[in-house]
Short mmCIF file of C-alpha atoms in Angstrom, two decimals:
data_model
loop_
_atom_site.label_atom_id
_atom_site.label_comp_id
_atom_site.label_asym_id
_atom_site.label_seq_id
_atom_site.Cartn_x
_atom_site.Cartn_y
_atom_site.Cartn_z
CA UNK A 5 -9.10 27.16 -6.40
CA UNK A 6 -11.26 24.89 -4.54
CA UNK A 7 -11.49 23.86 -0.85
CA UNK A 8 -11.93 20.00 -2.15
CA UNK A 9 -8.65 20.58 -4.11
CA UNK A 10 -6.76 21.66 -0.95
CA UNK A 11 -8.30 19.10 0.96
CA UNK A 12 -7.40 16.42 -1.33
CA UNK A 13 -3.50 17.97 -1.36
CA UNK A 14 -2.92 17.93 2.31
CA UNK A 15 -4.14 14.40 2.57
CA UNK A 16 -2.00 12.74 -0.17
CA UNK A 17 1.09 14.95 1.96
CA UNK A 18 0.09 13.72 4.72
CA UNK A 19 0.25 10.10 3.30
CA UNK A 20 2.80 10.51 0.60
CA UNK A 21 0.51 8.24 -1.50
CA UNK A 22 -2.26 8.49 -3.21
CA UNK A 23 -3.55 4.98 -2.95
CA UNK A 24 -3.96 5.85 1.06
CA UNK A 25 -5.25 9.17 1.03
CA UNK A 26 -7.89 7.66 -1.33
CA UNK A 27 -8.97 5.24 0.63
CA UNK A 28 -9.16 8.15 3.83
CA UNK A 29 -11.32 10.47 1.08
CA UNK A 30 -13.41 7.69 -0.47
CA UNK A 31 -12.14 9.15 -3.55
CA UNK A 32 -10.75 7.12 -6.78
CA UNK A 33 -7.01 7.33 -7.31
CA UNK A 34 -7.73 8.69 -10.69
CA UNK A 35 -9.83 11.70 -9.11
CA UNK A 36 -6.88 12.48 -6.91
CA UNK A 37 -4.52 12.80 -9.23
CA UNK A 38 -6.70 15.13 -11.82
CA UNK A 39 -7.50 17.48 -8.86
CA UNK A 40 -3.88 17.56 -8.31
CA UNK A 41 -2.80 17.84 -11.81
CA UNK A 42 -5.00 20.77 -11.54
CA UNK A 43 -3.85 22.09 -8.70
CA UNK A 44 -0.67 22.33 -9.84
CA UNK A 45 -1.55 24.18 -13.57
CA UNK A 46 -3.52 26.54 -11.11
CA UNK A 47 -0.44 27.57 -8.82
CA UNK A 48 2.36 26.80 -11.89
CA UNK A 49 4.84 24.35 -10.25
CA UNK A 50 5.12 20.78 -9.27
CA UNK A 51 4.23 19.92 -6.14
CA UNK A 52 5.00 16.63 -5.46
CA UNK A 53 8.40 14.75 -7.03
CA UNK A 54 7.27 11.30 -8.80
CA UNK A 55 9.82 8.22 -8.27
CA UNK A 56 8.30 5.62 -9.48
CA UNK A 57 4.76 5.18 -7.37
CA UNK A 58 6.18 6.57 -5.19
CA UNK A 59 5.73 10.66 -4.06
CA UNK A 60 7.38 13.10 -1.96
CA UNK A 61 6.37 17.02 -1.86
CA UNK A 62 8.52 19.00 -3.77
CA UNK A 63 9.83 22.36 -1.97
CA UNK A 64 7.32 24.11 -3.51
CA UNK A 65 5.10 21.72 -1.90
CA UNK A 66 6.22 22.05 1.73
CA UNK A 67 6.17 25.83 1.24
CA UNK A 68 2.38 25.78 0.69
CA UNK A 69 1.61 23.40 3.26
CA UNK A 70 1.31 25.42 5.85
CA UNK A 71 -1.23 27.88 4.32
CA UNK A 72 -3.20 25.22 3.20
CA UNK A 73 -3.83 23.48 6.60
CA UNK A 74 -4.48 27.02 8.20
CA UNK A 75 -6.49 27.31 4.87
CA UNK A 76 -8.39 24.04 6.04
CA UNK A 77 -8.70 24.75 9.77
CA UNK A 78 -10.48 27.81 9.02
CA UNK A 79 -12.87 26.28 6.32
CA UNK A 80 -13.87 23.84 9.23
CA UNK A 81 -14.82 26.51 11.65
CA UNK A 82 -16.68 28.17 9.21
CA UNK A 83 -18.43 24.56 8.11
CA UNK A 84 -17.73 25.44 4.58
CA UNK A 85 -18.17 21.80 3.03
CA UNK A 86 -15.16 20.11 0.96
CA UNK A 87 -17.52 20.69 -2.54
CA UNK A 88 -17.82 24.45 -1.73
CA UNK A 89 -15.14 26.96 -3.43
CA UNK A 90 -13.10 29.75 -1.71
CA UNK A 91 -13.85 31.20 -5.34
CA UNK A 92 -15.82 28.92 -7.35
CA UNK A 93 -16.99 25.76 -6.87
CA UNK A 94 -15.62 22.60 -8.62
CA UNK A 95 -18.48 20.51 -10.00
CA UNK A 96 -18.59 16.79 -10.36
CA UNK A 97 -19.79 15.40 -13.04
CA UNK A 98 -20.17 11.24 -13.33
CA UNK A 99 -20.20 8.47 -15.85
CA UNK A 100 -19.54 5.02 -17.23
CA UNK A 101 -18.50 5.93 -20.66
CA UNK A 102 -14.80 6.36 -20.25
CA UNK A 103 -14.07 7.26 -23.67
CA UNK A 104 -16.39 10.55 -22.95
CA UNK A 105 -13.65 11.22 -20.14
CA UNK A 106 -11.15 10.70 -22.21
CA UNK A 107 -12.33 13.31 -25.12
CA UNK A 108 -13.66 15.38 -22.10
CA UNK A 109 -9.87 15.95 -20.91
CA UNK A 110 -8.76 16.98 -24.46
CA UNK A 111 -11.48 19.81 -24.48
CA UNK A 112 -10.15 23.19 -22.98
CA UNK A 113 -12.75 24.82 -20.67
CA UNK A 114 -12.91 28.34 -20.79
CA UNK A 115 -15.26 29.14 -17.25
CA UNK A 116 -13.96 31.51 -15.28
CA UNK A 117 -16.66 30.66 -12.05
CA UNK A 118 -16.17 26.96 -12.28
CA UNK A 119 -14.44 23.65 -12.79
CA UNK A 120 -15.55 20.58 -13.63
CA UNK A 121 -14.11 17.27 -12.22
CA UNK A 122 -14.78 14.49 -14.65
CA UNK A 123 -15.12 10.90 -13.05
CA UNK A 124 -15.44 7.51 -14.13
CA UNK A 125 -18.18 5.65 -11.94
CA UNK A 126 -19.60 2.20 -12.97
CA UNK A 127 -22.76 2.61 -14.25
CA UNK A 128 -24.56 0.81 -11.28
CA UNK A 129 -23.06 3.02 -9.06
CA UNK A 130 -24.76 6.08 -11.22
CA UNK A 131 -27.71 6.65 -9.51
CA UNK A 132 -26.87 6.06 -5.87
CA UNK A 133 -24.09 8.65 -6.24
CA UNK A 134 -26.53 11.27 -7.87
CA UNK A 135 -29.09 10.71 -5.35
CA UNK A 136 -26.49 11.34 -2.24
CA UNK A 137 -25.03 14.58 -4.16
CA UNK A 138 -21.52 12.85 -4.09
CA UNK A 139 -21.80 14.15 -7.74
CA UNK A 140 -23.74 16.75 -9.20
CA UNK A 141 -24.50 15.52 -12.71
CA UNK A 142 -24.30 12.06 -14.34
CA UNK A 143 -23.80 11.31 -18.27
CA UNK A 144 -25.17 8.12 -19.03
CA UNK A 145 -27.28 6.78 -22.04
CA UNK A 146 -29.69 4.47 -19.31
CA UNK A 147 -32.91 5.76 -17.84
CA UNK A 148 -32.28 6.78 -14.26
CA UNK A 149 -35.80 7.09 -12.56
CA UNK A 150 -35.70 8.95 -9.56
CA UNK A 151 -38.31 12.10 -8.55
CA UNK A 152 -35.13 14.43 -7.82
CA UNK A 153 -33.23 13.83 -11.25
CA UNK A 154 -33.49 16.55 -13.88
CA UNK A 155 -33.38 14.92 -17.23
CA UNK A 156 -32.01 16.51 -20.78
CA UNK A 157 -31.04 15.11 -23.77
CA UNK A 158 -27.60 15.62 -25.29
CA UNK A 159 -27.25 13.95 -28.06
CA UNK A 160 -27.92 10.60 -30.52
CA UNK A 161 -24.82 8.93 -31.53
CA UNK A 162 -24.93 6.25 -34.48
CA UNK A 163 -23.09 2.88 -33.09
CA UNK A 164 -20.72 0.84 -35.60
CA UNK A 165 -19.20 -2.07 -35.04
CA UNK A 166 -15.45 -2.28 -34.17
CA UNK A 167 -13.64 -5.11 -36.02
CA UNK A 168 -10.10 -6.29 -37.24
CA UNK A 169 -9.81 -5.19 -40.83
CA UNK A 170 -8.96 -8.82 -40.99
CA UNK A 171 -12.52 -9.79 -41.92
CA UNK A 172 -13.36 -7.57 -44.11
CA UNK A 173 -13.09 -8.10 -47.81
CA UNK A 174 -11.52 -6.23 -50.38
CA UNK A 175 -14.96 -4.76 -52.04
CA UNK A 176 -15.36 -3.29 -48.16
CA UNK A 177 -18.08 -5.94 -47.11
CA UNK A 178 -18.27 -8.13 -44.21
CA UNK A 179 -19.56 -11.33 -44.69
CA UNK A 180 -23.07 -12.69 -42.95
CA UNK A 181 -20.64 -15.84 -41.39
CA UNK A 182 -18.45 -13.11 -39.85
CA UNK A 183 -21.42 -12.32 -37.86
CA UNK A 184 -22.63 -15.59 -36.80
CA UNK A 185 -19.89 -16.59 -35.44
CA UNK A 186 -17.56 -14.03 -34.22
CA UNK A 187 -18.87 -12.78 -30.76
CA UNK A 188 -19.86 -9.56 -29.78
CA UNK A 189 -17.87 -7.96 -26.81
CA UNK A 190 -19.87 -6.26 -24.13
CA UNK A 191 -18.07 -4.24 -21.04
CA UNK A 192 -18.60 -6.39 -17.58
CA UNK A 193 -18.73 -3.12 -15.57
CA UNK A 194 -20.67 -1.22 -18.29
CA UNK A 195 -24.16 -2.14 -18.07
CA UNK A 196 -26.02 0.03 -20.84
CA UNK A 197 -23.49 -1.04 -23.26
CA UNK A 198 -24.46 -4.82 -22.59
CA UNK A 199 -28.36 -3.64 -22.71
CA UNK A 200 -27.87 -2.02 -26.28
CA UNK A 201 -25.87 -4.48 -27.57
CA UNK A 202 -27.57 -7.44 -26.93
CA UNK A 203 -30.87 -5.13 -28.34
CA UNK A 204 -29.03 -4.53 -31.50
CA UNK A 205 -27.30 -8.32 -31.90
CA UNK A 206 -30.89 -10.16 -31.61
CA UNK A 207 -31.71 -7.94 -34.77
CA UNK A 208 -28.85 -8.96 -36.67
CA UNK A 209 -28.39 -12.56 -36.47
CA UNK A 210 -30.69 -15.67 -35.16
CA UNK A 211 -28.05 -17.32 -32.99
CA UNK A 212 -25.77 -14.31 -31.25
CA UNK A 213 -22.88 -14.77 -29.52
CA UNK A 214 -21.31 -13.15 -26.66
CA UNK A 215 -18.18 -11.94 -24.47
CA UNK A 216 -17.53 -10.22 -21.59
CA UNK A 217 -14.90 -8.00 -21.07
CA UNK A 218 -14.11 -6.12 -17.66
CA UNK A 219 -12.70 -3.02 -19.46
CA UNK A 220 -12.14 -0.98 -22.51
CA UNK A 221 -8.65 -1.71 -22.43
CA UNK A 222 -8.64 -5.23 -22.86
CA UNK A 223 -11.68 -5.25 -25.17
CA UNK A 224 -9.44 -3.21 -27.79
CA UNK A 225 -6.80 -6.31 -27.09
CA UNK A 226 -9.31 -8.76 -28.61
CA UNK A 227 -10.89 -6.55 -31.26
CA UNK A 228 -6.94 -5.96 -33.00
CA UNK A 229 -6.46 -10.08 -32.51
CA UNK A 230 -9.41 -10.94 -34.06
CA UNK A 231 -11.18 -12.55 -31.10
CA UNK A 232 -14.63 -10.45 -30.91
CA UNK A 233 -16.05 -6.87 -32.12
CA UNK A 234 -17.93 -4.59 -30.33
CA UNK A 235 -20.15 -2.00 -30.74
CA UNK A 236 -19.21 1.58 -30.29
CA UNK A 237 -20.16 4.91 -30.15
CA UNK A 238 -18.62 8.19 -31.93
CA UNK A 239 -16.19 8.61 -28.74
CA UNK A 240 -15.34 5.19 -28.79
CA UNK A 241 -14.79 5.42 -32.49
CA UNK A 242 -11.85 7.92 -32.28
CA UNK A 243 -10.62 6.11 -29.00
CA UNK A 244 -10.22 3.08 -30.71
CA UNK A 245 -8.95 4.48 -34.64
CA UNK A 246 -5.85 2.66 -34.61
CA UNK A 247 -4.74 -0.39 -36.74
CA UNK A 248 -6.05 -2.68 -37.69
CA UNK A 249 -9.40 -1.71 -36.21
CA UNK A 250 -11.91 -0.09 -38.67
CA UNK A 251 -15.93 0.45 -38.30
CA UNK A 252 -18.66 -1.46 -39.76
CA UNK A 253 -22.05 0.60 -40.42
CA UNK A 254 -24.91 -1.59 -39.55
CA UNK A 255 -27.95 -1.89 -42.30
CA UNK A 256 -30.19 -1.28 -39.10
CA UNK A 257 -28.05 2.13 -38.47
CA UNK A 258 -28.57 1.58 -34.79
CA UNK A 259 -28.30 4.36 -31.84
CA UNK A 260 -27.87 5.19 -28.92
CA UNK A 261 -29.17 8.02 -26.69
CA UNK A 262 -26.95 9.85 -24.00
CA UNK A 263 -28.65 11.97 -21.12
CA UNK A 264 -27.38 14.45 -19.09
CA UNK A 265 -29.04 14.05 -15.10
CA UNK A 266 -28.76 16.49 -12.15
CA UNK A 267 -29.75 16.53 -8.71
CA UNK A 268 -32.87 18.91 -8.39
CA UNK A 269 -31.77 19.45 -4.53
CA UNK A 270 -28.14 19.89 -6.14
CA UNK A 271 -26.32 23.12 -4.05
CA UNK A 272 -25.10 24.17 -7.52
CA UNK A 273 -28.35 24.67 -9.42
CA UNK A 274 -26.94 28.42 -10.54
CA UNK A 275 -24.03 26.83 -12.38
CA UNK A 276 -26.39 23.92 -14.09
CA UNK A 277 -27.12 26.31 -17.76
CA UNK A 278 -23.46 26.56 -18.24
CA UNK A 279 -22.27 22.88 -17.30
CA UNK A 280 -24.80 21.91 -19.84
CA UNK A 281 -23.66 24.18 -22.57
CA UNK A 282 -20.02 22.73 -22.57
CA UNK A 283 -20.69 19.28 -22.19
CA UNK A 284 -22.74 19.94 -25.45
CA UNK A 285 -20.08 21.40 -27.40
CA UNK A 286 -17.77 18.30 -25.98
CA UNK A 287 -20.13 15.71 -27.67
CA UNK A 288 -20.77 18.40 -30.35
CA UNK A 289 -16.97 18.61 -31.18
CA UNK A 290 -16.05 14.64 -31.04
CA UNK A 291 -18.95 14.31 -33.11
CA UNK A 292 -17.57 16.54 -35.94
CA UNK A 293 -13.86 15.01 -35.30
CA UNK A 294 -14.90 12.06 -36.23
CA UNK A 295 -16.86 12.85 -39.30
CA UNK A 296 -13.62 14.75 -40.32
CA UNK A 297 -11.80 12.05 -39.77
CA UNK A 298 -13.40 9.95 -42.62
CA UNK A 299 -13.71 6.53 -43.94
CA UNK A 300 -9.92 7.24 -45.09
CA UNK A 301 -8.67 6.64 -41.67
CA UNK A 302 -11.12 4.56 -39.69
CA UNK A 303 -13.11 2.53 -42.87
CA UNK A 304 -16.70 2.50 -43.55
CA UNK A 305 -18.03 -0.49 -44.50
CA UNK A 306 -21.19 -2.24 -44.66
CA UNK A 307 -22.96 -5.31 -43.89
CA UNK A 308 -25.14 -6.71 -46.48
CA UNK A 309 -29.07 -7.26 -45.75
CA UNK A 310 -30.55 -9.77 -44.63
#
């Protein structure tokens, strides 16, 4: 149980909302409520009651409040920081690629010195974050330059192109005027995706064609209704294995690199062999998911030569 996670309970109390005791922490709503999620598996009970948006503490909740602000008061004398554990320390890990996140969720840690706190953070925003230790690893496929950032390589995914089955043609091929004039879909916020795709389009056809999308959620909406494809990666693959999406394999069989970075001046150096080691066997698991999974469920198909 973590200092941070205490900290970031007695604020959203002493708000009632987590929108506000975001905006106090400088902390995304979504990080709030997995520490608290958390929180709660850790101690076994609800904390808060949920009416809507809005939340109240639960009794459980206003029994614990009191320890944790005596908790809190005594952390501050003692100047331990909000990132430091009574027991172990919580460790933040960034990236862009929300469908990592989302697989990342589904994988059950088994670290008995650690957490790790899994955060979304637009890619831009990557490297400025690393650099100030507001996280202490980032998961991105760009090149961060920077004389403090530890580099290692995790993995090289294959991308396929996501597409309404609707194109594609009985014998499993998808025509060469598909591709000229359906455009590909990049992610506004998601700046190595738009770097890779536009690397990969110029190979494929003369004239490419683009559009943006701010998120993942409404680039799915135009891939099912026939409006663009985009390229994805083995996470996105399973994310996005629903009708009537299925996966084109490119005659170039393009891919993509994804890096692991950490801080060199990073408090948590001790913890950095282990934090590698599962976010390994979480790319190495989706990896084999989705080659379980088969053309029977998502399609394989491919694009003739040019």
């Amino acid at each position: 149980m973590s200092i941070e996670k205490l900290e970031y309970f007695y604020m959203i109390a002493r708000f009632n909302s987590l929108s506000q005791a975001s905006k106090e922490l400088h902390v995304s709503i979504s990080s709030l409520s997995s520490s608290l999620k958390s929180l709660e598996q850790e101690i076994g009970t609800d904390l808060f009651e949920r009416h809507g948006k809005k939340i109240i503490l639960s009794t459980h909740g206003k029994a614990i409040l009191p320890s944790v602000e005596l908790i809190l008061a005594e952390a501050k004398k003692l100047n331990i920081s909000l990132n430091e554990s009574v027991d172990y320390p919580s460790l933040r890990v960034g990236t862009s690629d929300a469908s990592f996140i989302f697989e990342a969720n589904k994988y059950q840690s088994r670290h008995q010195n650690f957490t790790i706190d899994y955060r979304y953070i637009p890619s831009l925003d990557l490297l400025n974050k690393l650099s100030q230790k507001e996280i202490d690893f980032a998961i991105t496929s760009a090149t961060l330059d920077h004389p403090k950032f530890i580099q290692t390589r995790l993995a090289t995914l294959e991308l396929k192109v996501a597409i309404s089955s609707y194109f594609v043609k009985p014998d499993g091929i998808l025509s060469a005027e598909v591709l000229e004039e359906l455009p590909f879909i990049f992610l506004l916020d998601h700046v190595e995706h738009q770097v890779i795709t536009k690397k990969v389009v110029k190979q494929l056809t003369n004239e490419p064609k683009y559009i943006v999308c701010p998120d993942s959620l409404g680039a799915t909406k135009m891939i099912t209704e026939g409006k663009g494809m985009l390229l994805a990666n083995t996470f996105a693959q399973e994310l996005l294995a629903i009708e009537p999406v299925c996966f084109v394999s490119l005659p170039t069989f393009p891919t993509i690199h994804f890096y692991l970075y950490k801080n060199s001046e990073s408090e948590n150096f001790y913890f950095y062999p282990e934090v590698e080691k599962e976010i390994q066997a979480i790319f190495n698991q989706t990896c084999h998911t989705t080659q379980m999974m088969g053309s029977a469920d998502t399609g394989t198909y491919y694009l003739p030569k040019r």
